[in-house]
Backbone as ProteinMPNN parsed JSONL, in Angstrom:
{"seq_chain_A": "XXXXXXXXXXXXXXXXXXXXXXXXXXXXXXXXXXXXXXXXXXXXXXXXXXXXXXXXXXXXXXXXXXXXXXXXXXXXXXXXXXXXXXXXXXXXXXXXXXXXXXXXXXXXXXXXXXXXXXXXXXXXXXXXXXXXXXXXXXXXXXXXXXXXXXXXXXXXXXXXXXXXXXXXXXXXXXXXXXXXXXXXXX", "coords_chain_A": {"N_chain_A": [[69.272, 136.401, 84.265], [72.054, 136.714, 84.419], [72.179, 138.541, 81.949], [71.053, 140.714, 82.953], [72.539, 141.444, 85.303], [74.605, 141.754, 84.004], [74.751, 144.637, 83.229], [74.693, 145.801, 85.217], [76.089, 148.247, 87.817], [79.671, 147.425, 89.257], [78.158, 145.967, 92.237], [77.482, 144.21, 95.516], [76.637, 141.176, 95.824], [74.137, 139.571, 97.371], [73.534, 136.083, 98.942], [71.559, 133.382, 99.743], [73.605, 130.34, 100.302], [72.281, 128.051, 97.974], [71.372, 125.635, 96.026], [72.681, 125.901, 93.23], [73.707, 128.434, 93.936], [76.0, 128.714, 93.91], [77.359, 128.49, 91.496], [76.263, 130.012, 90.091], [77.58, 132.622, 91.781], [79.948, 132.405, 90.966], [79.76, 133.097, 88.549], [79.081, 135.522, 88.615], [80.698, 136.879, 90.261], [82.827, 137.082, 88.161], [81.932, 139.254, 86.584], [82.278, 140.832, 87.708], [81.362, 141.331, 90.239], [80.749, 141.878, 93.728], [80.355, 138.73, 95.702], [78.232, 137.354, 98.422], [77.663, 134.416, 99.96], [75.13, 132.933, 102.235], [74.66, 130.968, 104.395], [71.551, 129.148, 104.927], [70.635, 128.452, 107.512], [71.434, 131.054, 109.005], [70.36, 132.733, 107.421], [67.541, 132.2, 108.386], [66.738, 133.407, 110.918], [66.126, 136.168, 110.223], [63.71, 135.801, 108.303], [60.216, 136.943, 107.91], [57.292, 136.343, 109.285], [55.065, 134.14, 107.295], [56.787, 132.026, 105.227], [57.826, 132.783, 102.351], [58.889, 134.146, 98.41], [59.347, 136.66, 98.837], [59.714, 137.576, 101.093], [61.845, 135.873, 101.792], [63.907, 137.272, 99.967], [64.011, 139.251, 101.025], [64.814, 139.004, 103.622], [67.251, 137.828, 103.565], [68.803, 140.703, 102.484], [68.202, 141.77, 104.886], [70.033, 140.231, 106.711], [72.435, 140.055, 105.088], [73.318, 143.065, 106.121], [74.363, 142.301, 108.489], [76.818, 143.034, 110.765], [78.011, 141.136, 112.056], [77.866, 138.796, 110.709], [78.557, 135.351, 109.133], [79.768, 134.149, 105.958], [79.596, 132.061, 103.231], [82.268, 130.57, 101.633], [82.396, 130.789, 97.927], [82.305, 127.889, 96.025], [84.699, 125.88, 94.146], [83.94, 124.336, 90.847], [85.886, 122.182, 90.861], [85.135, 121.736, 93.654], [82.828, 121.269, 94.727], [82.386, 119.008, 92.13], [83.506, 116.761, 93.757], [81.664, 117.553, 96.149], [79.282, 116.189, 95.635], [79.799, 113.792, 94.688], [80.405, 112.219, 97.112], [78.0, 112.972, 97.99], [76.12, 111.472, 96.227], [77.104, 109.083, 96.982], [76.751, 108.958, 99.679], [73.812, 108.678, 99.616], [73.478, 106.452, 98.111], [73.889, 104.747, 100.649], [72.668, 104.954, 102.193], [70.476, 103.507, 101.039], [71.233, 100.912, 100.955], [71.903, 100.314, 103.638], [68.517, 101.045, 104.418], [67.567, 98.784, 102.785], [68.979, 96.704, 103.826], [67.876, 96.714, 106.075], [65.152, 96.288, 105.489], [65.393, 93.669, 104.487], [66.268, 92.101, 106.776], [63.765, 92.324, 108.131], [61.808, 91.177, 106.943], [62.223, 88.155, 107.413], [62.911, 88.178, 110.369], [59.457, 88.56, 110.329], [58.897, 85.826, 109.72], [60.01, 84.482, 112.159], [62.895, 84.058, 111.707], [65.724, 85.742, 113.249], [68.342, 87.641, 112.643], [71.176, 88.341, 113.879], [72.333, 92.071, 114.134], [73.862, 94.444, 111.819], [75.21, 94.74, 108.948], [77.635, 92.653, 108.14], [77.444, 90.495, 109.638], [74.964, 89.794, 108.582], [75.131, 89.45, 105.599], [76.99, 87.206, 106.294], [75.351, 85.318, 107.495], [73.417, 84.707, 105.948], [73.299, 82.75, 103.397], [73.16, 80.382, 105.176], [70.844, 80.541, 105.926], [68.774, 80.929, 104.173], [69.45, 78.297, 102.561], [68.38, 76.579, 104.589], [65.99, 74.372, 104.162], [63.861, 73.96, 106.282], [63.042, 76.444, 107.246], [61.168, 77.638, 106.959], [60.495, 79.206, 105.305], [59.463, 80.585, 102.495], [59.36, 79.029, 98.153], [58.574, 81.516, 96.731], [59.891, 84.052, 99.068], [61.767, 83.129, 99.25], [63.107, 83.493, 96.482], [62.976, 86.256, 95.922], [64.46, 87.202, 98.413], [67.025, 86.554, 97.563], [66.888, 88.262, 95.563], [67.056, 90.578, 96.252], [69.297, 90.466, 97.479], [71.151, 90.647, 95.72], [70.714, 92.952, 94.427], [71.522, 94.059, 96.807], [74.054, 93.569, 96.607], [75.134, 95.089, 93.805], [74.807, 97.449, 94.856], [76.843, 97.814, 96.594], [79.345, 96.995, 94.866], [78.806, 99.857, 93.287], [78.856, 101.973, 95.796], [81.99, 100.875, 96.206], [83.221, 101.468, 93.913], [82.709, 104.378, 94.368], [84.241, 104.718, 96.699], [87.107, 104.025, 96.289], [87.307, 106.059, 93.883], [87.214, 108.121, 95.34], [89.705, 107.844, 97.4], [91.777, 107.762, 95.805], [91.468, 110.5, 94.714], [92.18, 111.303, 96.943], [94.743, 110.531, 97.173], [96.274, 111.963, 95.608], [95.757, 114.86, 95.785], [97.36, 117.881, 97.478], [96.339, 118.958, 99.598], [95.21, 117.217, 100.935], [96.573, 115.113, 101.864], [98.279, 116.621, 103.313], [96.467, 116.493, 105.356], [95.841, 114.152, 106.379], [98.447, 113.591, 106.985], [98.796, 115.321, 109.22], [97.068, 113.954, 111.022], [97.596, 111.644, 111.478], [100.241, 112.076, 112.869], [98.88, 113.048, 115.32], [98.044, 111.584, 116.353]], "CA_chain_A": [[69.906, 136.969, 85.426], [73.353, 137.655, 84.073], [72.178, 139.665, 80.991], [70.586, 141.922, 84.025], [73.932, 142.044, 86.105], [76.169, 142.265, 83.41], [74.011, 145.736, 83.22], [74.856, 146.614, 86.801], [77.569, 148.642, 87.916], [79.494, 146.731, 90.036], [77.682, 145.894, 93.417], [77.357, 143.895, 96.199], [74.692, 140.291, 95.827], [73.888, 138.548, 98.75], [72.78, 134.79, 98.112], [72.054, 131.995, 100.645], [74.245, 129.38, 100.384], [71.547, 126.628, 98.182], [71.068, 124.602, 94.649], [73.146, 126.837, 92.393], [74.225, 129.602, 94.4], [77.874, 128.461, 93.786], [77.475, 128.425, 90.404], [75.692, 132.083, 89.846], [78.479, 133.143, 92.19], [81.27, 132.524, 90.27], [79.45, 134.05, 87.193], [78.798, 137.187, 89.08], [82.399, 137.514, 90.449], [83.664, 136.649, 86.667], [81.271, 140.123, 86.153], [83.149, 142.243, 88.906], [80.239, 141.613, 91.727], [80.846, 141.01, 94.792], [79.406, 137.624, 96.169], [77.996, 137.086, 99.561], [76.735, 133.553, 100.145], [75.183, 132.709, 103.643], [73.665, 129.617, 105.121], [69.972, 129.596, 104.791], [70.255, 128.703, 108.641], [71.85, 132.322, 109.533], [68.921, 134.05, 107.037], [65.993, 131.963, 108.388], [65.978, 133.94, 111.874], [65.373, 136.834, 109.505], [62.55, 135.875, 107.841], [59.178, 137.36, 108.772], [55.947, 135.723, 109.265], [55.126, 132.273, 106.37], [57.953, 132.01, 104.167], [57.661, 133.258, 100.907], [60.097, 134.609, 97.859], [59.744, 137.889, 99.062], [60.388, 137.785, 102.311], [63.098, 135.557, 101.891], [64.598, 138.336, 99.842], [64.081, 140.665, 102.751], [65.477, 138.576, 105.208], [68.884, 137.77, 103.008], [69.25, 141.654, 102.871], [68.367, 142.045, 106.382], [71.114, 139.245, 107.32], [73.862, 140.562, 104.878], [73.936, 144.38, 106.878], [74.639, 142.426, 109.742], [78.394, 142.812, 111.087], [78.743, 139.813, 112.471], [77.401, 137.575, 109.682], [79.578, 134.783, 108.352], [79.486, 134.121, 104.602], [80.189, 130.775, 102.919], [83.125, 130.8, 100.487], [82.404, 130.093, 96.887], [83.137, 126.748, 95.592], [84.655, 125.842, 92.658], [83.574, 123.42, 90.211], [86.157, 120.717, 91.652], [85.086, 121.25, 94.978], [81.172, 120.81, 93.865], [82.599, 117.759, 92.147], [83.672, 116.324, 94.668], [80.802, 117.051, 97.124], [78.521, 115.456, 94.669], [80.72, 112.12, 94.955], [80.203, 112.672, 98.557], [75.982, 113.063, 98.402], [75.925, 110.012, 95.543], [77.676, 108.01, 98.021], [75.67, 108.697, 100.995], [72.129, 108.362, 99.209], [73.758, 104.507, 98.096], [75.0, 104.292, 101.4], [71.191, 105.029, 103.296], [69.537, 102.615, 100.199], [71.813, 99.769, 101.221], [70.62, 100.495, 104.747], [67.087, 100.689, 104.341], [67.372, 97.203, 101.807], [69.011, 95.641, 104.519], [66.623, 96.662, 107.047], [63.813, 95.367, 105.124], [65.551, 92.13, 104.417], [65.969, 91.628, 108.075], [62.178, 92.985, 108.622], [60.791, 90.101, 105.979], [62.859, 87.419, 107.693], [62.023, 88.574, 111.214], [58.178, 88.64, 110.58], [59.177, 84.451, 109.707], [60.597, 84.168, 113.204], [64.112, 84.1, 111.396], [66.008, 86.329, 113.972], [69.411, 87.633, 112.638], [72.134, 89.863, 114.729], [72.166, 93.365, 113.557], [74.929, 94.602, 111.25], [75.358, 94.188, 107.786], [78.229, 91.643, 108.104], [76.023, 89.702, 110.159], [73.646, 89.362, 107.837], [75.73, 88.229, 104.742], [77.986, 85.804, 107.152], [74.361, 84.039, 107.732], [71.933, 84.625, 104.997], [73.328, 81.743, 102.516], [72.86, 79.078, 106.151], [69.404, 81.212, 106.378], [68.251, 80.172, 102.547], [69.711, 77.064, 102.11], [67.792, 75.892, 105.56], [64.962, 74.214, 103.586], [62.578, 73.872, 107.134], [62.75, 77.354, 108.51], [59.903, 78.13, 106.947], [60.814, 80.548, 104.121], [59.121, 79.747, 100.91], [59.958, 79.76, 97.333], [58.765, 83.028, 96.643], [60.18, 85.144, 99.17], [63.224, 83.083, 98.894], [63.651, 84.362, 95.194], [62.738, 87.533, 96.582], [65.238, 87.88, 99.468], [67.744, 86.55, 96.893], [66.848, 88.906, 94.501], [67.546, 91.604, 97.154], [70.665, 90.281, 98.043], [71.678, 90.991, 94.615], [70.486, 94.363, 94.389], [72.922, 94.4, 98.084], [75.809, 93.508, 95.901], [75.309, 95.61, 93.124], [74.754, 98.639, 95.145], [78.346, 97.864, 97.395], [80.211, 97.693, 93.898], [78.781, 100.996, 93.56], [79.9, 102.588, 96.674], [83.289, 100.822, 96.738], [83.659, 102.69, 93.07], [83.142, 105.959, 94.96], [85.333, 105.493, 97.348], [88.163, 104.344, 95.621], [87.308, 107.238, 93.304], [87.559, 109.6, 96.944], [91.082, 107.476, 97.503], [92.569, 108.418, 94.465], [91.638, 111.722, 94.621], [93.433, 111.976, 98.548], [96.09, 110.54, 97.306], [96.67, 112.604, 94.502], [96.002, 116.179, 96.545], [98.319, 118.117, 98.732], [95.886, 119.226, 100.747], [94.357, 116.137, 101.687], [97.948, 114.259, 101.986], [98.53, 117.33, 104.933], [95.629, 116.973, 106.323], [96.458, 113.071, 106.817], [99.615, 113.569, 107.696], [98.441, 115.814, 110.649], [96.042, 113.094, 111.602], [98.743, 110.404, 111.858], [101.18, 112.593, 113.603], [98.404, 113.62, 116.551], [97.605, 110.502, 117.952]], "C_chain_A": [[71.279, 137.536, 85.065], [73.147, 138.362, 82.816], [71.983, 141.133, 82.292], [72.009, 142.087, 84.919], [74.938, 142.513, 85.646], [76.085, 143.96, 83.123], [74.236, 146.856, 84.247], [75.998, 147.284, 86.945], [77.778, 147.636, 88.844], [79.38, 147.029, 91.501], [78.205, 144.41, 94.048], [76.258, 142.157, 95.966], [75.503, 139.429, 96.81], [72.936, 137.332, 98.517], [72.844, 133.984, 99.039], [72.332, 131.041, 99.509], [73.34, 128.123, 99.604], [71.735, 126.114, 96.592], [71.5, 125.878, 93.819], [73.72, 127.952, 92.402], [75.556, 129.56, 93.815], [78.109, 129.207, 92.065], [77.256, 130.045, 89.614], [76.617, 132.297, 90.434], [79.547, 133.483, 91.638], [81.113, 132.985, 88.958], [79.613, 135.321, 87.658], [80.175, 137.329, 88.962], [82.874, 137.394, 89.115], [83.078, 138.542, 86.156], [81.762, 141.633, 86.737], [82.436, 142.32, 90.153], [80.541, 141.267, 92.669], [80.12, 140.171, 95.851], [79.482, 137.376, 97.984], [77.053, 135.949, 100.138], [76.704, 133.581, 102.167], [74.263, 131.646, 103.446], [72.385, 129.533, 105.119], [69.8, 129.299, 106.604], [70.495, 130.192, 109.403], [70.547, 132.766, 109.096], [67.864, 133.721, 107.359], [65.696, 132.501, 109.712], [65.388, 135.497, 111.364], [64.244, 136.801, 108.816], [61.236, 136.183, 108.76], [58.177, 136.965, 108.589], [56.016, 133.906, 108.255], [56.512, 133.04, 105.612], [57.199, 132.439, 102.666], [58.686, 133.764, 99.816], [60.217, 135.852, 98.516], [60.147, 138.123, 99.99], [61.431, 136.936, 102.849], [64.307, 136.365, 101.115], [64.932, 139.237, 100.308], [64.99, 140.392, 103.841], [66.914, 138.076, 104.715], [68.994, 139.503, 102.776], [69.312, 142.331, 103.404], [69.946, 141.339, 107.149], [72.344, 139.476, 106.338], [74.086, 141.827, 105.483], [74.711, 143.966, 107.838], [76.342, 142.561, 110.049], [78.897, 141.837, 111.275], [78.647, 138.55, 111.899], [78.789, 136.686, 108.698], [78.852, 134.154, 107.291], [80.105, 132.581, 104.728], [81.146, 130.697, 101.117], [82.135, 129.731, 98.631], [83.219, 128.825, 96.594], [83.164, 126.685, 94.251], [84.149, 124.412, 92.452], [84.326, 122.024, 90.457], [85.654, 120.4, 92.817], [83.461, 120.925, 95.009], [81.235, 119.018, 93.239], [82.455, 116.883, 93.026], [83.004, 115.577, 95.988], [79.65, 116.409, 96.833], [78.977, 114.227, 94.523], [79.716, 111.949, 96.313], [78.41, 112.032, 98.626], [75.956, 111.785, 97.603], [76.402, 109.043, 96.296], [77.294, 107.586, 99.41], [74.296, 108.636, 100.78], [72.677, 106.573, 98.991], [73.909, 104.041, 99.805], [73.277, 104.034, 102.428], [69.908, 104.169, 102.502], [70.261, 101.368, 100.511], [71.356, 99.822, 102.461], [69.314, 99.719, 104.702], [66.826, 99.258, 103.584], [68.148, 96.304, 102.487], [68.509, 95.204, 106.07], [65.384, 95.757, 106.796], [64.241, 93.816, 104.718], [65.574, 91.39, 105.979], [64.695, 91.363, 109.043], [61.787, 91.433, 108.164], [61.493, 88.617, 106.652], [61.969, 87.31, 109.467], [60.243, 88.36, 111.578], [57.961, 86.828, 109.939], [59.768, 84.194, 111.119], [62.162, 83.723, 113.041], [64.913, 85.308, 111.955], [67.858, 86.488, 113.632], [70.362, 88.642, 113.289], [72.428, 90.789, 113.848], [73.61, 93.843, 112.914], [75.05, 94.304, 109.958], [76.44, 93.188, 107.764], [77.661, 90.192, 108.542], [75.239, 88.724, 109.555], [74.237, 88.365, 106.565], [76.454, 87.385, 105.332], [76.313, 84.956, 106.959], [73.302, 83.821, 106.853], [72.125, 83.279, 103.925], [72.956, 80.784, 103.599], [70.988, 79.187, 105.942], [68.645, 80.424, 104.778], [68.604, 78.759, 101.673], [69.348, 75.505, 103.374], [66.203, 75.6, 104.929], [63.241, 74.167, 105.08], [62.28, 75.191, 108.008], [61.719, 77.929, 108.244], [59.505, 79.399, 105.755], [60.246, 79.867, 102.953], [59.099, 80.131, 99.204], [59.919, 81.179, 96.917], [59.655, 83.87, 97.261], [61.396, 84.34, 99.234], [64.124, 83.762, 97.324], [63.775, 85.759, 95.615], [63.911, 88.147, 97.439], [66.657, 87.362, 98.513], [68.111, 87.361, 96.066], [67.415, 90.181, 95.281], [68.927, 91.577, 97.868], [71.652, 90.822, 97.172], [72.308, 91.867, 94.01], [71.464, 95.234, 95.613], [74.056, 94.712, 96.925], [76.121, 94.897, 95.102], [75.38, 97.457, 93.967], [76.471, 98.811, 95.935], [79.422, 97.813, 96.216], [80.177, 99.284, 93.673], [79.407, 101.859, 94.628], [81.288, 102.392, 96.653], [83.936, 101.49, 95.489], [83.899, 103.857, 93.74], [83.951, 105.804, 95.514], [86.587, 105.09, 96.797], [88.581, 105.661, 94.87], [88.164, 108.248, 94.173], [89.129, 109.237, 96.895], [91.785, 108.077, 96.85], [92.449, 110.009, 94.338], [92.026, 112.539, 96.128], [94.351, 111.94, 98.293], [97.291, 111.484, 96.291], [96.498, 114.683, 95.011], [96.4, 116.497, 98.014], [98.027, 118.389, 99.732], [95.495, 117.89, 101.461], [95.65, 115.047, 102.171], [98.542, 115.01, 103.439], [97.724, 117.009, 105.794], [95.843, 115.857, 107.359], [97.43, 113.009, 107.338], [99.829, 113.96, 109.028], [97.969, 114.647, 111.397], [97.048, 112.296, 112.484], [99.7, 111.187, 113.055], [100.451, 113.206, 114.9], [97.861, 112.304, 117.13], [99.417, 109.675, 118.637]], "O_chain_A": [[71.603, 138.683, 85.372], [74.185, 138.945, 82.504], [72.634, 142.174, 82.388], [72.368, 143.256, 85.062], [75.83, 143.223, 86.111], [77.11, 144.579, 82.839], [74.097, 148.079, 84.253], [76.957, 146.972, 86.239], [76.865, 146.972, 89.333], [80.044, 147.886, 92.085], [78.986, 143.638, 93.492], [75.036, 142.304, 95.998], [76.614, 138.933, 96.999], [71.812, 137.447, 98.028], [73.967, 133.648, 99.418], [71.799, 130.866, 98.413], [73.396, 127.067, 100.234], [72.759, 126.638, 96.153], [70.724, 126.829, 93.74], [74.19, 128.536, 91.426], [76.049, 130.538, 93.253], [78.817, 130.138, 91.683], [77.913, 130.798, 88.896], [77.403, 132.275, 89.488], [80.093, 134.584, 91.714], [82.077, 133.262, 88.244], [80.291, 136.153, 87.055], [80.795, 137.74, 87.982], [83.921, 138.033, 89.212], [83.838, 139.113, 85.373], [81.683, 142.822, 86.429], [82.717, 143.134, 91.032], [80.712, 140.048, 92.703], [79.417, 140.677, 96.726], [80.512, 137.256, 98.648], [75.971, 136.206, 100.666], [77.525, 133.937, 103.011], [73.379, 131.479, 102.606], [72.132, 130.574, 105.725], [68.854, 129.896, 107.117], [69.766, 130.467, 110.356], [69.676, 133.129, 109.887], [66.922, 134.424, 106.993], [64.532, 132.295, 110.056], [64.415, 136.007, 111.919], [63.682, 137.889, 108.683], [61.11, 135.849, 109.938], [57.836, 137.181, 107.426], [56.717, 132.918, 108.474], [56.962, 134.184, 105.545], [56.053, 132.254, 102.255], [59.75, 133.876, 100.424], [61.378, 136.149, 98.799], [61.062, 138.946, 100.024], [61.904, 137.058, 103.978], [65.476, 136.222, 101.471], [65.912, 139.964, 100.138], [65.637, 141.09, 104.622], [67.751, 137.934, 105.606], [70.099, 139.526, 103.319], [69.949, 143.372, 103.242], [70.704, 141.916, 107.928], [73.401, 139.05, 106.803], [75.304, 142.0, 105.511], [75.62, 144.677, 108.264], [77.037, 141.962, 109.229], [80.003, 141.486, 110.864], [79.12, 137.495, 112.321], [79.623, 137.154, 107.924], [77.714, 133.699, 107.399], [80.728, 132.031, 105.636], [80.74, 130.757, 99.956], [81.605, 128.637, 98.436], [84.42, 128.67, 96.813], [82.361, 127.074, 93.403], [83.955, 123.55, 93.309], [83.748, 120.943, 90.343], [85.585, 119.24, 93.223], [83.236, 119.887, 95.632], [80.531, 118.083, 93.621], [81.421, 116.228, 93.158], [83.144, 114.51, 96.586], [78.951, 116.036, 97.775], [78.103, 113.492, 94.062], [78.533, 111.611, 96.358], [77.891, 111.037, 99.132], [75.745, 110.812, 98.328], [75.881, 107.947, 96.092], [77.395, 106.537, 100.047], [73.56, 108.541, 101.762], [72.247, 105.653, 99.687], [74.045, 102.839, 100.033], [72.981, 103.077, 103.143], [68.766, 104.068, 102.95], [69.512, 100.465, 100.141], [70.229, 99.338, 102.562], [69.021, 98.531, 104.836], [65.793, 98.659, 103.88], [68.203, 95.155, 102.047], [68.59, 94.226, 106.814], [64.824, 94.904, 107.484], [63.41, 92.91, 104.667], [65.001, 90.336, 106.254], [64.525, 90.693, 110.062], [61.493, 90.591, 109.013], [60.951, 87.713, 106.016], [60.937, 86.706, 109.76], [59.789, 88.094, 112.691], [56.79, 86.542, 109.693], [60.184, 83.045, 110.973], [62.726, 83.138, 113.965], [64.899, 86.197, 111.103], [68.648, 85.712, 114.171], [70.143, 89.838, 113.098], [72.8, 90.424, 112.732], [74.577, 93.564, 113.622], [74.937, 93.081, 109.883], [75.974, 92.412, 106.93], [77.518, 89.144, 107.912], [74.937, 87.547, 109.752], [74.048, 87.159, 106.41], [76.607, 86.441, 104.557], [76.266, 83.971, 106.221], [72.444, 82.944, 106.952], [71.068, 82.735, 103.603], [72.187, 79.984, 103.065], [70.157, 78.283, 105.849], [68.07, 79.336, 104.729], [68.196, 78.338, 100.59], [69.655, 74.313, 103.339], [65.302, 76.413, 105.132], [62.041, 74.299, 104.838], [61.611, 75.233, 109.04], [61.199, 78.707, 109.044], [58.548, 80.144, 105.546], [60.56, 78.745, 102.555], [58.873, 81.293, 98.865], [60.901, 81.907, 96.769], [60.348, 84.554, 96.508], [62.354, 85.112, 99.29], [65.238, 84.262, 97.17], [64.884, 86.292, 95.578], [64.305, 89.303, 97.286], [67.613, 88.021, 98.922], [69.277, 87.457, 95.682], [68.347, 90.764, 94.726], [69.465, 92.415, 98.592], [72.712, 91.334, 97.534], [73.392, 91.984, 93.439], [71.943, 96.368, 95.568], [74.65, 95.726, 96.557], [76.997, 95.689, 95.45], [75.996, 98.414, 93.5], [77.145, 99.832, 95.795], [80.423, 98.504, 96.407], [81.19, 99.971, 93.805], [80.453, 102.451, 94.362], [82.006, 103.342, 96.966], [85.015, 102.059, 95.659], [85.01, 104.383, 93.788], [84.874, 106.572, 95.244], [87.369, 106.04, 96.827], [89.648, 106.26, 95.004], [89.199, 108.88, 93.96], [89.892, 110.091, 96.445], [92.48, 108.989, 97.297], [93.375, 110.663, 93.858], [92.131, 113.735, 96.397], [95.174, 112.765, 98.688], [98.516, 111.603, 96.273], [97.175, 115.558, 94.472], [96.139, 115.979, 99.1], [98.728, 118.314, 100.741], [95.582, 117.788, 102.685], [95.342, 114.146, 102.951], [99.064, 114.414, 104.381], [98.009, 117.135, 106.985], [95.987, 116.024, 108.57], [97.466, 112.297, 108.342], [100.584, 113.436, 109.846], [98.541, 114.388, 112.456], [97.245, 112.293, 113.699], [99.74, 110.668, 114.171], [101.181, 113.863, 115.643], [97.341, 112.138, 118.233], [99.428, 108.95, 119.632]]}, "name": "protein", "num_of_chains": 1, "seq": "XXXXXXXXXXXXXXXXXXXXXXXXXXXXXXXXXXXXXXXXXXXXXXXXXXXXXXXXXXXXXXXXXXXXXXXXXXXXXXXXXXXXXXXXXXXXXXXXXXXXXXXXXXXXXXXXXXXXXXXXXXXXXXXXXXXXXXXXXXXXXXXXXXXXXXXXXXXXXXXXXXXXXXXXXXXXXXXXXXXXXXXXXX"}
């Protein structure tokens, strides 16, 4: 793709906004092109009939003529960083979830009934496993132990990221304004 653009005079490319766009973008512009990302929700009332490559090529240079079409700025490679923290931190964040859904599920279907919340749950799960008559038995006690584990290890994880995030608010000016606004409007 960039042997073929570096070929081009320079034009115009229009690119929704998805898995790499950013990245081709900032090659192009490095080339003299000028980049036009958009949202794949703006270009999908353009598309015509099933989806396909081609007529999603049609319908991104139906939806860049338009006048009133808003583009989505190139990001750079910190700000990609960044939102890649961001997505690794909310996939841990919906697997700690779901693994403490199903610990509540497997408990539950024992008539072991705990209040909802992850604090909740670790405040009572050592009373819950160290109650030898409620009916829990060794297996899924290793089991819901073993998953407790797999809790922990995943909340070191997250609390890495966000310290990570911390450190990198406290260390940019933008994000030190943005706070500062915050504080100063309530």
């Amino acid at each position: 793709m960039r042997r073929l653009t570096a070929q081009l005079e320079t034009c115009t490319v229009a690119m929704e906004a998805c898995c790499g766009a950013h990245h081709l973008g900032r090659q192009l512009v490095a080339q003299g092109h000028v980049v036009r990302l958009m949202s794949p929700a703006y270009v999908k009332p353009y598309v015509k009939a099933q989806k396909n490559d081609e007529r999603d090529a049609e319908a991104i240079a139906e939806a860049a003529t338009r006048p009133a079409m808003r583009y989505v700025e190139i990001k750079s490679e910190a700000q990609l960083e960044v939102q890649s923290l961001h997505r690794v931190r909310g996939r841990l964040v919906a697997e700690r979830t779901a693994l403490i859904n199903q610990l509540r599920a497997l408990m539950l279907e024992r008539g072991i009934a705990v209040p909802q919340g992850r604090c909740k749950l670790a405040r009572y799960l050592p009373a819950i496993l160290a109650d030898e008559r409620n009916g829990l038995g060794p297996r899924l006690r290793r089991l819901i132990e073993d998953m407790r584990e797999e809790w922990r290890s995943i909340d070191q994880r997250i609390k890495g990221y966000d310290d990570e995030l911390a450190e990198r608010v406290r260390n940019e000016d933008t994000a030190k304004r943005l706070i500062g606004s915050l504080g100063s409007a309530c």
